[in-house]
PDB file of C-alpha atoms in Angstrom:
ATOM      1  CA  UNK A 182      89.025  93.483 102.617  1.00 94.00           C
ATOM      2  CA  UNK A 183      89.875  90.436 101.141  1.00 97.00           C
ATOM      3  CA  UNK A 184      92.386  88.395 102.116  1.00 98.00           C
ATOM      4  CA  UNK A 185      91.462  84.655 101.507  1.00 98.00           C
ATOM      5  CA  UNK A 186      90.798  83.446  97.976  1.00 98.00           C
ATOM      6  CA  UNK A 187      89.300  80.093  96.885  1.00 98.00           C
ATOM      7  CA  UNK A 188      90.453  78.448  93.924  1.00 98.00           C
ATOM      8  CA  UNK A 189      88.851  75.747  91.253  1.00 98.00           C
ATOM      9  CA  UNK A 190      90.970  73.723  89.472  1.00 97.00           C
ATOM     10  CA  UNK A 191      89.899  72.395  86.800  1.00 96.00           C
ATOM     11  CA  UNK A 192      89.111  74.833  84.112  1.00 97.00           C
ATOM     12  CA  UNK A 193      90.333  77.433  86.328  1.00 98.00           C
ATOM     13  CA  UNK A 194      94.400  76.264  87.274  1.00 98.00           C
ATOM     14  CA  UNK A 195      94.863  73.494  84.775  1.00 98.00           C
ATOM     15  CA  UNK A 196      93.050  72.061  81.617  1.00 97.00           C
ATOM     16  CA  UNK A 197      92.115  68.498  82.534  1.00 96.00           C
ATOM     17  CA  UNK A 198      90.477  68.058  79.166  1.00 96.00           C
ATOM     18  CA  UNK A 199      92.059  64.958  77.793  1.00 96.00           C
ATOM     19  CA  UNK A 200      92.727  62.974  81.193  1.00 97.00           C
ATOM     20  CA  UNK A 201      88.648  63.375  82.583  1.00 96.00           C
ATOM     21  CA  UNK A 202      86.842  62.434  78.984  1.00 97.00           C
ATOM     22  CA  UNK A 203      89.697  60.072  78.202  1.00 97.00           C
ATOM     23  CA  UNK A 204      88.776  58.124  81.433  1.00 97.00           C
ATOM     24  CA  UNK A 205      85.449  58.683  81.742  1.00 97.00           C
ATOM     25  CA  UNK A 206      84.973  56.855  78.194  1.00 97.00           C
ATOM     26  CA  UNK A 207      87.044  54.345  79.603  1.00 97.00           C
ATOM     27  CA  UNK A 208      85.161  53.871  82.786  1.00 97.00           C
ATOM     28  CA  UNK A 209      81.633  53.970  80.297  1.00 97.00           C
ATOM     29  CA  UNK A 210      83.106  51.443  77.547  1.00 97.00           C
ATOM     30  CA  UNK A 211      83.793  49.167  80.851  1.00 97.00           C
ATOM     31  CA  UNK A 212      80.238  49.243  81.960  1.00 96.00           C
ATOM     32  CA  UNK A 213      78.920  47.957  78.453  1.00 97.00           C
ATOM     33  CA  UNK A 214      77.762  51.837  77.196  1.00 96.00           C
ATOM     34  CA  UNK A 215      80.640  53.180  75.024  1.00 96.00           C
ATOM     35  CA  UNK A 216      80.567  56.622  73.794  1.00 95.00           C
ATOM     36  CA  UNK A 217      81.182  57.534  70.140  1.00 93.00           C
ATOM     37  CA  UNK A 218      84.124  59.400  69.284  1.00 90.00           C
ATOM     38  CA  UNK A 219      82.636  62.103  67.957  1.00 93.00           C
ATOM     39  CA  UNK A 220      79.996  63.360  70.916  1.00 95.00           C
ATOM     40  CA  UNK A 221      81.548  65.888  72.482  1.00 96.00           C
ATOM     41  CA  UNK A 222      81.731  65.045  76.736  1.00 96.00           C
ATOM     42  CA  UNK A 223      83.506  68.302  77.670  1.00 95.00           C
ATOM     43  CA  UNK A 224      80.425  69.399  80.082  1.00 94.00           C
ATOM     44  CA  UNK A 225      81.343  66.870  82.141  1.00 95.00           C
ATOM     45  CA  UNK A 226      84.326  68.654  83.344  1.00 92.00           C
ATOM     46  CA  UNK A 227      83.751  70.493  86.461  1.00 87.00           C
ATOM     47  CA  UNK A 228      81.040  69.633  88.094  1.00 88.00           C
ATOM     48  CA  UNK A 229      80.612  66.441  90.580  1.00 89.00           C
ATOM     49  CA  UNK A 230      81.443  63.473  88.307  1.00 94.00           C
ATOM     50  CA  UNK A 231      78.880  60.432  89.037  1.00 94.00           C
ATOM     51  CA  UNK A 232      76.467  62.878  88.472  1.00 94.00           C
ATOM     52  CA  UNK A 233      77.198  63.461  84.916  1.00 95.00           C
ATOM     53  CA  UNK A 234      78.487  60.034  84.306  1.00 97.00           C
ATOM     54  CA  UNK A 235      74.208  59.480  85.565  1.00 97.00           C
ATOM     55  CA  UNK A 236      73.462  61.751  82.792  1.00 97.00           C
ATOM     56  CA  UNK A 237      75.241  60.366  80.027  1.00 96.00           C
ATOM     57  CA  UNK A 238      73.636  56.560  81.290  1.00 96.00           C
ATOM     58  CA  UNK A 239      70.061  57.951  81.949  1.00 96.00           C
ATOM     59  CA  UNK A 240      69.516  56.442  85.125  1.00 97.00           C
ATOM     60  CA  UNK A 241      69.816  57.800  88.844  1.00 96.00           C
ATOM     61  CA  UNK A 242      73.070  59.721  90.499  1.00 94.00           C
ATOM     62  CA  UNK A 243      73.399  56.496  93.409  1.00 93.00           C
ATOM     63  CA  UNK A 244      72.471  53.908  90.315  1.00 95.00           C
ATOM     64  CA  UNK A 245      74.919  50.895  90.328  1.00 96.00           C
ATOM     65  CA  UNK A 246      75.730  51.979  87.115  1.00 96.00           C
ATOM     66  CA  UNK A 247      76.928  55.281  87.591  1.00 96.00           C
ATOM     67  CA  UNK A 248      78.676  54.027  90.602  1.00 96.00           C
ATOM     68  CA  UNK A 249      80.245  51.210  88.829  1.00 97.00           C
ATOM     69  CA  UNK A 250      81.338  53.890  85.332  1.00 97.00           C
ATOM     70  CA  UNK A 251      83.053  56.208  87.943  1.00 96.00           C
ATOM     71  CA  UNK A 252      85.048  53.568  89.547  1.00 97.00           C
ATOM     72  CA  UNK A 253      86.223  52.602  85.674  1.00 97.00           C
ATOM     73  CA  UNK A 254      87.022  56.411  85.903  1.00 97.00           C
ATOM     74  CA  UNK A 255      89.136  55.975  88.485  1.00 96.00           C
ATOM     75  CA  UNK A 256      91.086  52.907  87.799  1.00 97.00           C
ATOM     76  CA  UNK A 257      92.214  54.907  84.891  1.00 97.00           C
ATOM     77  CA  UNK A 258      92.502  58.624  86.039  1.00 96.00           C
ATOM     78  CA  UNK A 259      94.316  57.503  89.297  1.00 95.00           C
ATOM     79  CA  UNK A 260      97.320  56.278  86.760  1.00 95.00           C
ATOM     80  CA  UNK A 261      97.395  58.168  83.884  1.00 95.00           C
ATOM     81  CA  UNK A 262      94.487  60.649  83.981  1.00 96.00           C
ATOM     82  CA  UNK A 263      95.825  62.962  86.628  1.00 95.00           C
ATOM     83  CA  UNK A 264      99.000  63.789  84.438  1.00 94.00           C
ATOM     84  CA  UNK A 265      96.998  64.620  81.374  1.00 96.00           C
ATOM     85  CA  UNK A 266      96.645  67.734  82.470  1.00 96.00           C
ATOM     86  CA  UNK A 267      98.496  70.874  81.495  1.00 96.00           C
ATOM     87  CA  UNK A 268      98.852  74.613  83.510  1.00 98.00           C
ATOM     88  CA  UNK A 269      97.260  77.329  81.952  1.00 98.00           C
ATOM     89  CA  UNK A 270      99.355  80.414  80.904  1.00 94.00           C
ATOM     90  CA  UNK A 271     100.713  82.703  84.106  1.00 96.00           C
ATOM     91  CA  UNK A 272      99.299  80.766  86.733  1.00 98.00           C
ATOM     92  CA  UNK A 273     101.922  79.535  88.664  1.00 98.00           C
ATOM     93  CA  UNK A 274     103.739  83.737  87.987  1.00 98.00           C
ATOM     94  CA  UNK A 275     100.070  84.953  89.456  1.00 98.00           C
ATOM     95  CA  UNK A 276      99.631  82.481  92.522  1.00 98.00           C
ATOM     96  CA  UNK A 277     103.465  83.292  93.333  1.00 98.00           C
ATOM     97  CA  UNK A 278     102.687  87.024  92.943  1.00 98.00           C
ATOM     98  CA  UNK A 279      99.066  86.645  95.300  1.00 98.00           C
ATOM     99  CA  UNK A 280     101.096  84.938  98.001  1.00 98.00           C
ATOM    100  CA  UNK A 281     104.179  87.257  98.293  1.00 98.00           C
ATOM    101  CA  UNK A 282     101.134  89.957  98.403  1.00 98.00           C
ATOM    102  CA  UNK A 283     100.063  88.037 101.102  1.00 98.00           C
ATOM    103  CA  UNK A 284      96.919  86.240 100.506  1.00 98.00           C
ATOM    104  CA  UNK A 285      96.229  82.894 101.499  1.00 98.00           C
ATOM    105  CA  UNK A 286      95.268  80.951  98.450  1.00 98.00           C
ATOM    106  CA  UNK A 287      93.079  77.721  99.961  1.00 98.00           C
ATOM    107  CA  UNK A 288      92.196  75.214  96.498  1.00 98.00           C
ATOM    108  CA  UNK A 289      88.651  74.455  96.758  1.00 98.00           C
ATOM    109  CA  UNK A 290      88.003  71.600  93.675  1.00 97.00           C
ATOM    110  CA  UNK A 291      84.771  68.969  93.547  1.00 94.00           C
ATOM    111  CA  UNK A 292      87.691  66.184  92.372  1.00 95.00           C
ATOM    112  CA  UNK A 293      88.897  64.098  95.341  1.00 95.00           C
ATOM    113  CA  UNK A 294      91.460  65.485  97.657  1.00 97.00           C
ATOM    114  CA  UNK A 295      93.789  62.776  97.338  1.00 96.00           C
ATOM    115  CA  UNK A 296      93.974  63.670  93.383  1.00 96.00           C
ATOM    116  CA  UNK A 297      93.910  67.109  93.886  1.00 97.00           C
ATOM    117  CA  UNK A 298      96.941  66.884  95.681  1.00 98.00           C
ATOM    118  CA  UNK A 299      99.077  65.187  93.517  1.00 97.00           C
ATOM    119  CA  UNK A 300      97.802  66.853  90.620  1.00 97.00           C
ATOM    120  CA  UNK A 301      99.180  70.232  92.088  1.00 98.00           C
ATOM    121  CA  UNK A 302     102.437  68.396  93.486  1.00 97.00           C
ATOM    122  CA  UNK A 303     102.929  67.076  89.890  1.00 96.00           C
ATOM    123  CA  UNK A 304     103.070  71.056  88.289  1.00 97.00           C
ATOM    124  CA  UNK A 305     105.045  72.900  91.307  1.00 98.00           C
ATOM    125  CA  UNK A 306     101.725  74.661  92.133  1.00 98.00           C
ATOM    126  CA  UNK A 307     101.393  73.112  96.007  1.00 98.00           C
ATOM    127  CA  UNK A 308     103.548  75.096  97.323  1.00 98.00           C
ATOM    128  CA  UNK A 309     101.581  78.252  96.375  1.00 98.00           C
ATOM    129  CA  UNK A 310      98.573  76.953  99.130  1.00 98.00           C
ATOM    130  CA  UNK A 311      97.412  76.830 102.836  1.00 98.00           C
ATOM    131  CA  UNK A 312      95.955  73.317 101.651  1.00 98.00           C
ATOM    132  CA  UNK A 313      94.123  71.983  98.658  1.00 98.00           C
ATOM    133  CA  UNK A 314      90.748  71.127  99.754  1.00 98.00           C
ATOM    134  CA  UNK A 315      88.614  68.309  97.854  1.00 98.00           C
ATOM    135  CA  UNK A 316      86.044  66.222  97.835  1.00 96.00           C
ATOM    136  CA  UNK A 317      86.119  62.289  99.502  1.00 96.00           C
ATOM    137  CA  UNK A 318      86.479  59.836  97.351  1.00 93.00           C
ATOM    138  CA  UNK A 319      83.018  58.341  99.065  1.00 92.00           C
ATOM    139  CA  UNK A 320      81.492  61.481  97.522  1.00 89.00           C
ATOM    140  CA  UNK A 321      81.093  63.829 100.250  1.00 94.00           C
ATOM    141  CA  UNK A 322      81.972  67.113  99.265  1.00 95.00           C
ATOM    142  CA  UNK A 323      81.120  67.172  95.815  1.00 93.00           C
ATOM    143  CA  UNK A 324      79.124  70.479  96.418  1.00 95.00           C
ATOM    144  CA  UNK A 325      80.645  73.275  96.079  1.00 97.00           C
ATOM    145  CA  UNK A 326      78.220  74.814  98.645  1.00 98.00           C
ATOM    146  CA  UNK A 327      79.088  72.219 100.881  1.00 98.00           C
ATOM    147  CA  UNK A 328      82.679  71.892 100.351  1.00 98.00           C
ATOM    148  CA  UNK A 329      83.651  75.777 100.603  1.00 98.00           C
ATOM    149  CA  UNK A 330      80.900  75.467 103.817  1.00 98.00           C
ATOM    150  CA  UNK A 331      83.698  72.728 105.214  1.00 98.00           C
ATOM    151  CA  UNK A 332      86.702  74.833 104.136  1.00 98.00           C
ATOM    152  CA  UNK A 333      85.085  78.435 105.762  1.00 98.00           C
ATOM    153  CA  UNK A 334      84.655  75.809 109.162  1.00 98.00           C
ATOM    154  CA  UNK A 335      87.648  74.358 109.273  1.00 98.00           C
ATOM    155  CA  UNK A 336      89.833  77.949 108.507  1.00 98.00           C
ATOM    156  CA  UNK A 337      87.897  79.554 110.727  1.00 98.00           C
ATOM    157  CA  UNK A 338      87.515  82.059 107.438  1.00 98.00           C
ATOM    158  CA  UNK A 339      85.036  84.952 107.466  1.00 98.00           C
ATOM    159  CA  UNK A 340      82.865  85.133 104.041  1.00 98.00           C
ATOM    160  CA  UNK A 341      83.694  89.100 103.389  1.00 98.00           C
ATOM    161  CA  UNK A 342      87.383  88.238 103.729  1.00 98.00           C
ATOM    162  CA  UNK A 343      87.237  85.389 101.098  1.00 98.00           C
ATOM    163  CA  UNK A 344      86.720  85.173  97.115  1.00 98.00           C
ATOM    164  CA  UNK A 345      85.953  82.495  95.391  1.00 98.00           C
ATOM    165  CA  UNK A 346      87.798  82.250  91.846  1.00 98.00           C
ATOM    166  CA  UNK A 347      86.668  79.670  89.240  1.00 98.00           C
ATOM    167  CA  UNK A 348      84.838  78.486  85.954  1.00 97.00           C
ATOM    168  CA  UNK A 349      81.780  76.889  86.086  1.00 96.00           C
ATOM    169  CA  UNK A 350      78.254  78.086  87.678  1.00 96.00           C
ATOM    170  CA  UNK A 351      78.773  75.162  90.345  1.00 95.00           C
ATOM    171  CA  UNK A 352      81.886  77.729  91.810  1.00 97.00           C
ATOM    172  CA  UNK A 353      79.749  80.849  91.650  1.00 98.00           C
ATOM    173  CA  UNK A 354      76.414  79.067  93.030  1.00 98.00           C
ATOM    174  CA  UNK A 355      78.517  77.414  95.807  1.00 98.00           C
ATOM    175  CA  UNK A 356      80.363  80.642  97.236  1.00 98.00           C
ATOM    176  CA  UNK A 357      77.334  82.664  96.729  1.00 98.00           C
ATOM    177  CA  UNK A 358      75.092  80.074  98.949  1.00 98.00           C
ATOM    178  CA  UNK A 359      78.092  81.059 101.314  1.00 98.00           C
ATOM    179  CA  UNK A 360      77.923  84.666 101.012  1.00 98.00           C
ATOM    180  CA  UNK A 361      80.970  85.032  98.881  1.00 98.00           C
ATOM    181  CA  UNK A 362      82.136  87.119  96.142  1.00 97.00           C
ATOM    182  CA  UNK A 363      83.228  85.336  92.828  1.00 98.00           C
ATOM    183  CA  UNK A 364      85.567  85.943  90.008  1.00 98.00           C
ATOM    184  CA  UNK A 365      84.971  83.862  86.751  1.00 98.00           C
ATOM    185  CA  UNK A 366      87.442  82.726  84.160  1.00 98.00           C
ATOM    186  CA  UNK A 367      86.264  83.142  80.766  1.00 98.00           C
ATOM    187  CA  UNK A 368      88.800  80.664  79.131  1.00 97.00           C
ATOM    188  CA  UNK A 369      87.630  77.442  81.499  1.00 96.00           C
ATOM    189  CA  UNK A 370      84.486  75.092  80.817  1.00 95.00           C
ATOM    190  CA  UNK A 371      81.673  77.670  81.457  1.00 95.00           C
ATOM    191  CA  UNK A 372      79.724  79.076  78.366  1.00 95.00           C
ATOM    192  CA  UNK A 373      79.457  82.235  78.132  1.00 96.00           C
ATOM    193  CA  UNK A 374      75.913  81.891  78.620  1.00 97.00           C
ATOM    194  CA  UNK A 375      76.308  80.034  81.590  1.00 97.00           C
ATOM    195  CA  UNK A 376      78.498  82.424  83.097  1.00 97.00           C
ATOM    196  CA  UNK A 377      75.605  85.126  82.149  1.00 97.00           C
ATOM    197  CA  UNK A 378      72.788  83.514  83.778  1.00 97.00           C
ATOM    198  CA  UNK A 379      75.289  83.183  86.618  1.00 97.00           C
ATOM    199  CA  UNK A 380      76.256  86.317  87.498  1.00 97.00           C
ATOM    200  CA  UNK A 381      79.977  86.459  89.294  1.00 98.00           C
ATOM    201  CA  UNK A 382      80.844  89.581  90.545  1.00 97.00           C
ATOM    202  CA  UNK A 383      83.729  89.646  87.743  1.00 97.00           C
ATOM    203  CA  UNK A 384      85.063  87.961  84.653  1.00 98.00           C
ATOM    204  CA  UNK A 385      88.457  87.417  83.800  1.00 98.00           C
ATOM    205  CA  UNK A 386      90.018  86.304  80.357  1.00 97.00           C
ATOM    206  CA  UNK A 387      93.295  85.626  82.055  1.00 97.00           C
ATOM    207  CA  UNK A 388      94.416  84.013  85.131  1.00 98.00           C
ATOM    208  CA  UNK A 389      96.506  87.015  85.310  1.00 98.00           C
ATOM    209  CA  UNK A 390      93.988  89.777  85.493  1.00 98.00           C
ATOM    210  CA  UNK A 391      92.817  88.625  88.936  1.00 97.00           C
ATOM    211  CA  UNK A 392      95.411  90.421  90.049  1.00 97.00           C
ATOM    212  CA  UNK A 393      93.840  93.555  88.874  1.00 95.00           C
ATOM    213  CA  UNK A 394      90.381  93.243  90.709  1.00 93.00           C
ATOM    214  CA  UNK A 395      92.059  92.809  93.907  1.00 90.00           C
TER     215      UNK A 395
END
């Protein structure tokens, strides 16, 4: 019986496509390694961020570098970023219609807290959770494994009463090191392919049609 659900957000709730690549090239030009227009950054969205940013620069994830690109991230995202953003179609309608059927919707998201937060505040969705649970912005957390670990701990949440709804293989990997079932959304930052190798329990095209597999 399920009666918790876990949430992404990016990719899942909102589309923070613009805000994350915008910064991140601004956090990368600021380090001395600018990123051509044209080369496409959208896997970065998602999963932990001075990870990729490690990626992109070739060197280790606790490099200087990568530490130094993600705090040019910030200075940006922290201002501007976080608002460009927008809500994907019916999911404020669905989270309304989840809690008056009386789940308890906890956000579960590898950006930091403190973001997370406003970023919900900013679009009316807040309201619609127990508490939006993120990462520090030290970079504990980042895991999804570890993160929904912390949120299971500190609700006191049993894994056959939870789900575990979002877009990328990090959400499915994470909840399923857990012992959680997952949901996918087709329409986030996951390939298909990705999503494939992954294997949630479900995919959904719509935020909507979650309310059909419960």
């Amino acid at each position: 019986m399920i009666k918790n659900i876990l949430i992404d957000l990016d990719g899942t709730l909102t589309d923070p496509k613009v805000g994350i690549t915008t910064s991140a090239r601004y956090g990368l030009n600021k380090i001395g390694h600018p990123i051509a227009d044209d080369v496409n950054i959208d896997w970065i969205i998602g999963p932990p961020l001075q990870a990729s940013l490690a990626k992109i620069l070739n060197v280790a994830v606790d490099d200087v570098l990568a530490e130094q690109a993600l705090m040019g991230y910030r200075e940006r995202f922290a201002v501007t970023g976080l608002y460009e953003n927008h809500v994907f179609d019916d999911v404020a309608e669905t989270l309304k219609t989840l809690q008056q059927q009386g789940y308890r919707l906890f956000l579960a998201t590898a950006k930091p807290e403190v973001y997370a937060r406003q970023i919900l505040e900013h679009f009316e969705l807040l309201q619609y959770f127990v508490h939006p649970y993120g990462s520090e912005l030290n970079g504990d957390r980042t895991n999804k494994a570890e993160l929904i670990a912390y949120i299971m701990q500190k609700e006191q949440l049993k894994p056959e009463e939870c789900l575990m709804v979002g877009d990328r293989e990090h959400d499915i990997f994470g909840a399923r090191h857990n012992g959680i079932e997952t949901i996918a959304v087709e329409y986030g930052y996951g390939s298909a392919e990705e999503l494939d190798q992954a294997q949630p329990k479900a995919r959904i095209k719509q935020f909507s049609d979650l309310l059909q597999h419960l």
